[in-house]
Amino acid sequence: MHKRISFRRPLLWGIVFVVLAHLSSADQWSWPEPSSFHARGFSYVAEVFPVKSRNNTTEKPICYFYAMGYPGTGWKVDATLVWRGPLVNRQMAHEAVVSMDGDLVTLNEYGRLGFENSVVIYSRQGKLVKAYSFDELISSAEASGFERSSSSRWWNKDAKYYFLGDPGRFYIVLPADKVLRFQLSDGQHRYGAISDFPELAKITANQYANERAEVWRTSLRFSSVTDVLAAGEVHK
């Protein structure tokens, strides 16, 4: 009598192995590298150096925040260091947005998105205003609806960002037209539907509005304004 060979169990374990392998490979993080984030029009640039990296021998990431002018004679860079200081992150901020008025807001801890330091606001002098974990901003019921991976909650995937003045405010427009608003002076926040924020209506309708900010990132793997300044090639 021929024995019936069952392929169900090997097949099942094979599927599990492939899925787990895919998940692990899809969520690997390399060592963070120095990066810059700039405002619309390059009026301000925040250069961030991770822990124990070039231009940073400390145990905290460091930001060099510059006001940028126009290239001078000989194509030298016109840059003024507005402030230099540590960021609250463990190794590196994952992303940052910079306003045309010199406001800096960082988004997420590198390698661990959607947990501590999900939104961190700094003053125009580089002082910490407020740091929020994701769980302080949105209820656990709503937070469970965002995409997750083995390391992170990708809560601000496809989000849009806006800075408004008088008084200074920062907005994160999430999918499904939910909004997080932050007062830049003290960090107070509010969460609601986009209809709860009528001041955003005419601005979000214009994709080219000056109030719109994005995560404009540049790799600093090889050079930076900070490096050039140290070499004495920047106008002070």
C-alpha positions as CSV (number, residue, x, y, z in Angstrom):
1,M,0.0,0.0,0.0
2,H,1.3,3.4,-0.9
3,K,1.6,5.9,1.8
4,R,0.0,9.3,1.3
5,I,2.6,12.0,1.6
6,S,1.3,15.2,3.0
7,F,2.9,18.4,1.8
8,R,0.7,20.7,3.9
9,R,3.0,21.1,6.9
10,P,6.2,21.7,4.9
11,L,4.3,24.0,2.6
12,L,2.9,26.0,5.5
13,W,6.3,26.4,7.1
14,G,7.8,27.4,3.8
15,I,5.2,30.2,3.4
16,V,5.8,31.4,7.0
17,F,9.6,31.4,6.4
18,V,9.2,33.5,3.2
19,V,6.9,36.0,4.9
20,L,9.1,36.4,7.9
21,A,12.2,36.8,5.7
22,H,10.4,39.4,3.7
23,L,9.4,41.4,6.7
24,S,12.8,41.3,8.3
25,S,14.6,42.3,5.1
26,A,12.0,45.1,4.5
27,D,12.7,46.7,7.9
28,Q,16.4,46.8,8.2
29,W,18.1,50.0,9.2
30,S,21.6,51.0,8.2
31,W,23.7,53.2,10.5
32,P,22.4,56.8,10.2
33,E,24.4,59.2,8.1
34,P,24.7,63.0,8.3
35,S,21.8,64.7,6.5
36,S,20.6,68.3,5.9
37,F,17.0,69.5,5.8
38,H,16.2,72.8,4.2
39,A,13.4,75.3,4.0
40,R,11.6,76.2,0.8
41,G,14.0,78.3,-1.2
42,F,17.0,77.2,0.9
43,S,16.6,80.2,3.2
44,Y,17.5,78.0,6.2
45,V,19.4,74.7,6.4
46,A,19.6,72.3,9.3
47,E,22.6,70.0,9.2
48,V,22.2,67.0,11.5
49,F,25.1,64.8,12.5
50,P,24.4,61.5,14.3
51,V,26.0,60.3,17.5
52,K,29.8,59.8,17.2
53,S,30.0,61.0,13.6
54,R,31.8,63.6,11.6
55,N,31.6,67.0,13.3
56,N,30.0,65.3,16.4
57,T,32.0,63.5,19.1
58,T,29.1,63.5,21.6
59,E,26.5,61.0,22.7
60,K,23.6,63.0,21.2
61,P,22.9,64.0,17.6
62,I,23.9,67.6,16.9
63,C,22.2,70.2,14.6
64,Y,24.0,73.1,12.9
65,F,21.3,75.5,11.9
66,Y,22.3,78.1,9.1
67,A,20.7,81.1,7.5
68,M,21.6,81.0,3.9
69,G,22.4,83.9,1.5
70,Y,23.4,83.9,-2.1
71,P,26.7,82.6,-3.4
72,G,29.4,85.2,-3.2
73,T,32.3,85.8,-5.5
74,G,34.1,82.7,-6.5
75,W,31.0,80.7,-5.7
76,K,31.7,80.7,-2.0
77,V,28.7,80.0,0.2
78,D,27.1,82.8,2.1
79,A,26.0,81.1,5.4
80,T,25.5,82.3,8.9
81,L,25.4,79.9,11.8
82,V,22.2,80.8,13.7
83,W,22.6,78.1,16.4
84,R,24.3,74.8,17.1
85,G,23.1,72.3,19.7
86,P,22.1,68.8,20.6
87,L,18.8,67.2,19.6
88,V,16.8,65.0,21.9
89,N,17.0,61.9,19.8
90,R,19.0,58.8,20.8
91,Q,21.0,58.5,17.5
92,M,19.4,60.6,14.9
93,A,16.1,62.3,13.9
94,H,14.6,60.4,11.0
95,E,13.2,63.5,9.2
96,A,12.9,67.2,9.8
97,V,10.9,70.1,8.3
98,V,12.2,73.7,8.3
99,S,10.1,76.8,7.9
100,M,10.9,79.9,5.8
101,D,11.1,81.8,9.2
102,G,13.7,79.5,10.8
103,D,11.5,77.0,12.7
104,L,12.7,73.4,13.1
105,V,10.5,70.4,13.7
106,T,11.9,66.9,13.7
107,L,9.9,63.8,13.0
108,N,10.5,60.4,14.5
109,E,13.4,58.6,16.0
110,Y,15.6,57.0,13.4
111,G,15.0,53.3,13.2
112,R,12.0,53.4,15.5
113,L,9.3,55.5,13.9
114,G,6.0,56.2,15.7
115,F,7.2,55.9,19.2
116,E,9.3,58.4,21.3
117,N,10.2,61.7,19.8
118,S,7.6,61.5,17.0
119,V,7.2,65.3,16.9
120,V,9.9,67.5,18.4
121,I,9.7,71.3,18.2
122,Y,12.7,73.6,18.6
123,S,12.7,77.4,19.0
124,R,14.5,79.7,16.6
125,Q,17.3,79.8,19.0
126,G,17.7,76.0,19.1
127,K,16.0,75.4,22.5
128,L,13.7,72.5,23.0
129,V,10.1,73.6,23.1
130,K,8.3,70.3,23.3
131,A,8.8,66.6,22.5
132,Y,5.9,64.2,21.9
133,S,5.7,60.5,21.6
134,F,3.1,59.3,19.1
135,D,1.0,57.9,21.8
136,E,0.7,61.4,23.3
137,L,-0.8,62.7,20.1
138,I,-3.4,60.1,18.9
139,S,-5.5,57.6,20.8
140,S,-4.4,54.0,20.8
141,A,-7.6,53.0,18.9
142,E,-6.7,55.3,16.0
143,A,-3.0,54.6,16.2
144,S,-3.7,50.9,15.6
145,G,-5.0,51.8,12.1
146,F,-1.6,53.0,10.8
147,E,0.8,50.8,8.8
148,R,3.3,48.9,11.0
149,S,6.5,47.0,10.6
150,S,8.8,45.1,12.9
151,S,10.4,48.3,14.2
152,S,8.0,51.1,13.4
153,R,4.6,52.7,13.1
154,W,4.5,54.6,9.8
155,W,2.0,57.1,11.0
156,N,3.2,60.1,8.9
157,K,3.5,58.2,5.6
158,D,2.1,60.5,2.9
159,A,1.5,63.3,5.4
160,K,1.6,67.0,4.3
161,Y,3.1,69.8,6.4
162,Y,2.3,73.5,6.7
163,F,3.7,76.4,8.7
164,L,1.4,79.4,9.4
165,G,2.4,82.6,11.2
166,D,0.8,85.2,13.5
167,P,1.0,83.1,15.7
168,G,3.4,80.5,14.6
169,R,1.7,77.1,14.0
170,F,2.8,73.8,12.5
171,Y,0.3,71.4,10.9
172,I,0.5,67.8,9.9
173,V,-2.3,66.7,7.6
174,L,-2.6,62.9,7.8
175,P,-4.5,60.6,5.4
176,A,-8.3,60.7,5.9
177,D,-8.0,64.4,6.4
178,K,-7.0,64.2,10.0
179,V,-4.9,67.1,11.3
180,L,-2.4,67.7,14.1
181,R,-1.8,71.3,15.0
182,F,1.1,72.6,17.1
183,Q,1.7,76.0,18.6
184,L,5.4,76.7,17.9
185,S,5.8,79.0,20.9
186,D,4.9,76.4,23.6
187,G,4.2,73.2,21.7
188,Q,0.5,72.9,22.6
189,H,-1.3,70.6,20.2
190,R,-4.7,69.8,19.0
191,Y,-6.0,66.8,16.9
192,G,-9.1,66.8,14.8
193,A,-10.7,66.6,11.3
194,I,-9.5,69.1,8.7
195,S,-12.9,70.9,9.0
196,D,-11.9,71.8,12.5
197,F,-9.1,74.0,11.1
198,P,-10.7,76.5,8.7
199,E,-7.5,78.5,8.5
200,L,-6.0,75.6,6.5
201,A,-8.8,75.5,3.8
202,K,-7.5,78.0,1.3
203,I,-3.9,76.9,1.9
204,T,-4.3,73.2,1.3
205,A,-6.2,73.9,-1.9
206,N,-2.9,75.3,-3.3
207,Q,-0.2,72.7,-3.7
208,Y,2.4,75.5,-4.4
209,A,1.5,77.6,-1.3
210,N,4.5,79.1,0.5
211,E,3.1,77.8,3.7
212,R,3.6,74.2,2.5
213,A,6.7,72.5,3.7
214,E,8.2,69.2,2.8
215,V,11.0,66.9,4.1
216,W,13.7,68.3,1.8
217,R,16.7,66.1,2.6
218,T,20.2,66.1,1.3
219,S,22.9,63.5,2.2
220,L,26.0,64.9,3.8
221,R,28.0,61.8,3.4
222,F,30.9,63.6,1.7
223,S,30.6,67.3,2.6
224,S,28.5,70.0,4.2
225,V,28.3,73.7,4.9
226,T,29.8,72.8,8.3
227,D,32.8,71.2,6.7
228,V,33.3,74.1,4.4
229,L,33.0,76.5,7.3
230,A,35.6,74.6,9.2
231,A,37.9,74.8,6.2
232,G,37.5,78.6,6.2
233,E,35.8,78.8,2.9
234,V,32.4,80.3,3.9
235,H,31.6,84.0,4.2
236,K,30.9,84.8,7.9
